[in-house]
PDB file of C-alpha atoms in Angstrom:
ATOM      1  CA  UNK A  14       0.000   0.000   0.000  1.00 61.00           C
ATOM      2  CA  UNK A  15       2.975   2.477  -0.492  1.00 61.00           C
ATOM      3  CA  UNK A  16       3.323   5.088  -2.400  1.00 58.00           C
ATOM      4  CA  UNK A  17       5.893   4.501  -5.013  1.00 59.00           C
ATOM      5  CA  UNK A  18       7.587   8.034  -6.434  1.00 56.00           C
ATOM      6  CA  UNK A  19       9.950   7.499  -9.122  1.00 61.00           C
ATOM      7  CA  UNK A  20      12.255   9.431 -10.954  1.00 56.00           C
ATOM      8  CA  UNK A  21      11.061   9.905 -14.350  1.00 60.00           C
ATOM      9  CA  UNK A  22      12.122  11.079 -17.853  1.00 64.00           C
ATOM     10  CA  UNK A  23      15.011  10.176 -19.644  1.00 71.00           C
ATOM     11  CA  UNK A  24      16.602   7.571 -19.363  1.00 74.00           C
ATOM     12  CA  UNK A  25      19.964   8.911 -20.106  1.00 76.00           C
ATOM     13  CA  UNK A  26      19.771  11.067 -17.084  1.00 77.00           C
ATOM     14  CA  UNK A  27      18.910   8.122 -14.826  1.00 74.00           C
ATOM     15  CA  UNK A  28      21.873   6.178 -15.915  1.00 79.00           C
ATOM     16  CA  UNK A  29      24.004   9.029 -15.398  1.00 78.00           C
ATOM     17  CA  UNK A  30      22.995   9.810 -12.098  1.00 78.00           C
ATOM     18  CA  UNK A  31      23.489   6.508 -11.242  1.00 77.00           C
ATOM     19  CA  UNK A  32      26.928   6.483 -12.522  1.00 77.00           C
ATOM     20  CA  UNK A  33      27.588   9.708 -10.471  1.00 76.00           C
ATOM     21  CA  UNK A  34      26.311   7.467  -7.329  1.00 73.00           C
ATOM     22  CA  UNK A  35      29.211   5.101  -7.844  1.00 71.00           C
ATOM     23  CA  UNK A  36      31.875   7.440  -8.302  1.00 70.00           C
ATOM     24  CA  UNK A  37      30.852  10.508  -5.679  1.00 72.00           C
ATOM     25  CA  UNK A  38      28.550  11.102  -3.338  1.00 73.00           C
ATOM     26  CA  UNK A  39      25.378  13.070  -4.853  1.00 74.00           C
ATOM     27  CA  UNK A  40      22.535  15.259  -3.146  1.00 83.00           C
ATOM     28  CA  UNK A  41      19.978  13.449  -4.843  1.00 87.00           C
ATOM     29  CA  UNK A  42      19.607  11.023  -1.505  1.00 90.00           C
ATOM     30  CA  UNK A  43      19.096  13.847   0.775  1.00 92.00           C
ATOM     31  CA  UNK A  44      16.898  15.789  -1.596  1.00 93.00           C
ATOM     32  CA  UNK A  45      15.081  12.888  -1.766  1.00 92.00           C
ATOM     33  CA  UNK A  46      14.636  12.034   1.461  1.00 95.00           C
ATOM     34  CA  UNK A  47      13.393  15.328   2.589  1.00 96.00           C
ATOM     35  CA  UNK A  48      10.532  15.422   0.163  1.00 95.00           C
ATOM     36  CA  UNK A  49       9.358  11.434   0.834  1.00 96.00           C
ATOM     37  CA  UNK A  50       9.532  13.564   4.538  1.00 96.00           C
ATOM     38  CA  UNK A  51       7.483  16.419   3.875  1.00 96.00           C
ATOM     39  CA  UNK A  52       4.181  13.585   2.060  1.00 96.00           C
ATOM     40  CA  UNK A  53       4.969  11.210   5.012  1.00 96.00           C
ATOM     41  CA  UNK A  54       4.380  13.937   7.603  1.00 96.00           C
ATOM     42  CA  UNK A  55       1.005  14.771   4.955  1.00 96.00           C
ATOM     43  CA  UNK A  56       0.020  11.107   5.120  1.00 95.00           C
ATOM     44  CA  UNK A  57       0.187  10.833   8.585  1.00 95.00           C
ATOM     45  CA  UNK A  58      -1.866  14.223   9.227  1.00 95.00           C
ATOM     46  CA  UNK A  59      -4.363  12.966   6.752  1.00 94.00           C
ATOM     47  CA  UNK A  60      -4.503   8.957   7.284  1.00 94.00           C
ATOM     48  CA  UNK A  61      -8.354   8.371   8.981  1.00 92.00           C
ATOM     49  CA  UNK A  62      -7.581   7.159  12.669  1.00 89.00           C
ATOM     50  CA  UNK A  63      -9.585   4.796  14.452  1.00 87.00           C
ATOM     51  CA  UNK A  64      -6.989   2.840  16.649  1.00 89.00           C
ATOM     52  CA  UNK A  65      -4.270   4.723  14.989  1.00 90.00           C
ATOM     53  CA  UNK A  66      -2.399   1.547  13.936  1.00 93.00           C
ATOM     54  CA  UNK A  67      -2.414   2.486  10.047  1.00 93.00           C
ATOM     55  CA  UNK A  68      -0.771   5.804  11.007  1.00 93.00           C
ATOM     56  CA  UNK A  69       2.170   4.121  12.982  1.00 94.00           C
ATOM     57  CA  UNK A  70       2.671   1.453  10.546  1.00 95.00           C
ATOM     58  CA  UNK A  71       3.194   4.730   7.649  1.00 95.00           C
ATOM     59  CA  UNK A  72       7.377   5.226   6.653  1.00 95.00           C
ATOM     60  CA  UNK A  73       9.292   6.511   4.352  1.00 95.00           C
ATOM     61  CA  UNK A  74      11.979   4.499   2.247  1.00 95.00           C
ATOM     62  CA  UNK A  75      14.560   5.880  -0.053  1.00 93.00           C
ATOM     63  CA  UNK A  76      17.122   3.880  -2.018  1.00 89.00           C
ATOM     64  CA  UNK A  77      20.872   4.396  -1.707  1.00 87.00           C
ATOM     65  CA  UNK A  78      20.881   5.759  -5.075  1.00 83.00           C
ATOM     66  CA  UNK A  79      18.078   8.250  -4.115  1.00 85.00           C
ATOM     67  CA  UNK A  80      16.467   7.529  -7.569  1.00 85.00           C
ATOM     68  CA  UNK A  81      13.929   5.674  -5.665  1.00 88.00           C
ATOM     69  CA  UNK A  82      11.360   6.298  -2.862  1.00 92.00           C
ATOM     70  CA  UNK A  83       8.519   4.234  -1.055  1.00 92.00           C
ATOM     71  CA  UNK A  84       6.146   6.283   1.508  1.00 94.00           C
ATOM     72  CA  UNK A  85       3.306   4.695   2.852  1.00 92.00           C
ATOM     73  CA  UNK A  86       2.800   1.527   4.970  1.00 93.00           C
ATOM     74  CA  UNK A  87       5.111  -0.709   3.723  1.00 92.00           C
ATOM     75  CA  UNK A  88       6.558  -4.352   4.800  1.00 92.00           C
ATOM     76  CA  UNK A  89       4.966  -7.782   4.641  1.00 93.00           C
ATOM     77  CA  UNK A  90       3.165  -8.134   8.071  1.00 94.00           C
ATOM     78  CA  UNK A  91       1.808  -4.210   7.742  1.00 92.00           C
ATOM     79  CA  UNK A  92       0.264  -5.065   3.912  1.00 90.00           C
ATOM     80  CA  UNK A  93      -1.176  -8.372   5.468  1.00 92.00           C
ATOM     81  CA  UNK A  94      -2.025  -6.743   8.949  1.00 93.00           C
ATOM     82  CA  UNK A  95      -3.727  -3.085   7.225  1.00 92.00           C
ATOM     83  CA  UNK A  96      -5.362  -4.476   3.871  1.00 90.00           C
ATOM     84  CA  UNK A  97      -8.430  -2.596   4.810  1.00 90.00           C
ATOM     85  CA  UNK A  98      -6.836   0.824   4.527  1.00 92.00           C
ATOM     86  CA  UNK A  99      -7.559   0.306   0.469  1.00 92.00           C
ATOM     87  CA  UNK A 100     -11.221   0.004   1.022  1.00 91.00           C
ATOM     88  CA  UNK A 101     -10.910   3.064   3.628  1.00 92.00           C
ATOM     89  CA  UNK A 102      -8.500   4.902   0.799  1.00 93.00           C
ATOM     90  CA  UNK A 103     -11.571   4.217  -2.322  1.00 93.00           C
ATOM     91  CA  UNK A 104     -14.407   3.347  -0.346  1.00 93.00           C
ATOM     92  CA  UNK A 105     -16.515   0.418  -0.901  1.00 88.00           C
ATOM     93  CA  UNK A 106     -20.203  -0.385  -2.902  1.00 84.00           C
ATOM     94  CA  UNK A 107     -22.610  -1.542  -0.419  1.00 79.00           C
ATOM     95  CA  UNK A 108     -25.624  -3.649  -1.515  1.00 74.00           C
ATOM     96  CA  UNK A 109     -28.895  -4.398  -0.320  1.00 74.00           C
ATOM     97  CA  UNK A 110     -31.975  -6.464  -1.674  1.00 73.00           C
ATOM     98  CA  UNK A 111     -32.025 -10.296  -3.332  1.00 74.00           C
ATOM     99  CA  UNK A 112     -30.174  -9.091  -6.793  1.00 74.00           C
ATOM    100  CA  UNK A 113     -26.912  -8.634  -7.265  1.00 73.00           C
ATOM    101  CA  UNK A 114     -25.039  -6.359 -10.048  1.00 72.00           C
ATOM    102  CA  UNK A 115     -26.282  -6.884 -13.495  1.00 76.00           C
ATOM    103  CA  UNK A 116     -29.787  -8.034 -12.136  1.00 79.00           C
ATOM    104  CA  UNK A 117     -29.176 -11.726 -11.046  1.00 80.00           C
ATOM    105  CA  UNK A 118     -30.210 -13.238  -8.006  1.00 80.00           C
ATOM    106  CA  UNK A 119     -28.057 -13.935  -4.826  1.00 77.00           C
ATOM    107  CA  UNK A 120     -27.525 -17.303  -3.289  1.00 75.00           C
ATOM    108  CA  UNK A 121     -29.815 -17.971  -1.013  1.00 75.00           C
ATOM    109  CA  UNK A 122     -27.720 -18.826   2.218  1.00 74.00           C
ATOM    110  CA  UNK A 123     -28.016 -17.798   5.846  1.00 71.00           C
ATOM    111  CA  UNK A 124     -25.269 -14.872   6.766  1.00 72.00           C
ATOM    112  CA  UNK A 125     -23.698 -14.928   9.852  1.00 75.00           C
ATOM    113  CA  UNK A 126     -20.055 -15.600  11.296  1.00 73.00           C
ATOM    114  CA  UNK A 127     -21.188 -18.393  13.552  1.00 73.00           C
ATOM    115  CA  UNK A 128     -22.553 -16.452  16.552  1.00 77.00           C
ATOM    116  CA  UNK A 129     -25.114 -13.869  14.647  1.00 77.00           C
ATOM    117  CA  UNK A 130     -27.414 -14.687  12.085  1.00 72.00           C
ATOM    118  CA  UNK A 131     -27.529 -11.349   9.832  1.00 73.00           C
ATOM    119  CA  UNK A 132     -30.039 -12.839   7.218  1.00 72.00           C
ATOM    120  CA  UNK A 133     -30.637 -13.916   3.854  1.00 72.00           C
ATOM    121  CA  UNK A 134     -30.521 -10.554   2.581  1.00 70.00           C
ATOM    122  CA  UNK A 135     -28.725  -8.277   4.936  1.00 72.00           C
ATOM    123  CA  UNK A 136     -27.897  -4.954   3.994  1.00 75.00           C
ATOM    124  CA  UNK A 137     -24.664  -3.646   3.803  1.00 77.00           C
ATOM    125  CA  UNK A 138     -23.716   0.183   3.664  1.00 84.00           C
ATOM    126  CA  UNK A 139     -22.052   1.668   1.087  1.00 87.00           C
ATOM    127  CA  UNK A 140     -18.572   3.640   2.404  1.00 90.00           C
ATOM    128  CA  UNK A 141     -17.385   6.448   1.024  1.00 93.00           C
ATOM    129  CA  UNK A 142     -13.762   7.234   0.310  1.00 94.00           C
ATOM    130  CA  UNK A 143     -11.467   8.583   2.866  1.00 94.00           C
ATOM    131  CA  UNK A 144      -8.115   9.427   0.557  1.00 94.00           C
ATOM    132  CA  UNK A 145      -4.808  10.019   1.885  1.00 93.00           C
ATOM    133  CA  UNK A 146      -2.485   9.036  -0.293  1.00 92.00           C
ATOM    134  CA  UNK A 147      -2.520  10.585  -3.465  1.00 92.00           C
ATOM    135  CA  UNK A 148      -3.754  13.843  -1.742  1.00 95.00           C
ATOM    136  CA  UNK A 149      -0.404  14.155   0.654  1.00 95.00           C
ATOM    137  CA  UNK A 150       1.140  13.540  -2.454  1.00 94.00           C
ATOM    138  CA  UNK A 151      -0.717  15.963  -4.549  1.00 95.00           C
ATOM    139  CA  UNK A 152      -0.058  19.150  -1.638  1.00 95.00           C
ATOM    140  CA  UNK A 153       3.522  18.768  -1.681  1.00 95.00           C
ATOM    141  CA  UNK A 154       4.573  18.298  -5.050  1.00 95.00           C
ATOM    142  CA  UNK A 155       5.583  21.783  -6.255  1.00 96.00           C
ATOM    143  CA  UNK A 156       7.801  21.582  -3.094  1.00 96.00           C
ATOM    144  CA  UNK A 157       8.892  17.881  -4.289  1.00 95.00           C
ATOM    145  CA  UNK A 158       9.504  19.053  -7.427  1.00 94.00           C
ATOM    146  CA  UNK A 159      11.825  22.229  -6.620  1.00 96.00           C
ATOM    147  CA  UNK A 160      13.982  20.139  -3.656  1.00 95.00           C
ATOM    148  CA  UNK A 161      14.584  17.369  -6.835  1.00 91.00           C
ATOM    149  CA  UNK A 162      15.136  19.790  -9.384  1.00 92.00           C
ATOM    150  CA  UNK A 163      17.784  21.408  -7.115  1.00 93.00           C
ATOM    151  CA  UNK A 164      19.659  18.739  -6.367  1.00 90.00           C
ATOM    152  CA  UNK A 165      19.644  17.415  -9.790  1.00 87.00           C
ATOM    153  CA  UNK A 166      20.971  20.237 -10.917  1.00 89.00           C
ATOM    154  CA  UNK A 167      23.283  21.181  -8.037  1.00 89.00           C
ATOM    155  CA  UNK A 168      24.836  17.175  -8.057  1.00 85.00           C
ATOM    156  CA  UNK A 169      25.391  17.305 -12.253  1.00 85.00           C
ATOM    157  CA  UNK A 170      27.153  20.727 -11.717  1.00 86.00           C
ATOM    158  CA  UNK A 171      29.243  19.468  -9.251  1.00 84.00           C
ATOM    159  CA  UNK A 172      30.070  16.269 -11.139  1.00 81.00           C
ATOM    160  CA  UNK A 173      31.083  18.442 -14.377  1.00 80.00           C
ATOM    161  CA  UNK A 174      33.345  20.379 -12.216  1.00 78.00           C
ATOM    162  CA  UNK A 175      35.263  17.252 -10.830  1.00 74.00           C
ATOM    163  CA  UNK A 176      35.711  15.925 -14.123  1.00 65.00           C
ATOM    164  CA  UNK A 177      36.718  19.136 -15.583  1.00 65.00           C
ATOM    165  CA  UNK A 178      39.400  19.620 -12.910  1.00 63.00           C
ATOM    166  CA  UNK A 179      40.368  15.247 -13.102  1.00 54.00           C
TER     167      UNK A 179
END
């Protein structure tokens, strides 16, 4: 259920940022790490809390090349433990009455989890959406934008200068 942010464009430019990860250190890490900061800090202001369990589970990732970043819940356990946050993130349907979608009938079998009996027919709400992710990403990304931009720029200037001076 992270959010994966990527570095797009061209391709060149990814290849030669990575090659500038090998040989110096670049800003692009830091720069990167800093914005997956500022939408983390917007998830977790946003996120729905009911026992406040999604919003502790909600981190921030960033590879060592900085070319890559993962905020959101993330890990194994979390996905398996929080897989309701994507029905809380789009909301769900809801149905009520004997048809189902496209007019057919539903089965006719008792509903219940082995202590309630909720029917033949029970009714279920309809939920509507709570989103968090793409909006934390969406009010910080003139902000992510400029703190990449810079330290593309700033980490390619630098690496000209080395190799003009080497």
């Amino acid at each position: 259920m992270a959010r994966r942010s990527r570095l797009e464009g061209d391709f060149k430019l990814r290849k030669t940022l990575r090659n500038i990860h090998t040989a110096m250190d670049n800003e692009l890490r830091v720069a990167m790490q800093e914005a997956a900061d500022l939408v983390l800090a917007s998830q977790q202001e946003l996120i729905p809390r009911d026992t406040g369990e999604a919003a502790s589970a909600l981190t921030a990732f960033v590879s060592k090349s900085g070319l890559d970043a993962q905020i959101g819940i993330r890990g194994k356990k979390n996905n398996k433990d929080l897989y309701y946050m994507r029905f809380v993130e789009n909301g769900t349907k809801g149905y009520s009455g004997d048809k189902r979608a496209g007019n057919r009938k539903r089965r006719d079998t008792n509903k219940s989890n082995g202590g309630t009996f909720f029917g033949k027919y029970p009714d279920i709400p309809a939920r509507a959406a709570h989103p968090w992710l793409r909006p934390s990403y969406d009010m910080n990304k003139e902000d992510i934008v400029r703190i990449i931009e810079g330290a593309i720029s700033s980490t390619l200037a630098r690496a000209a200068g080395e190799l003009g001076n080497g």
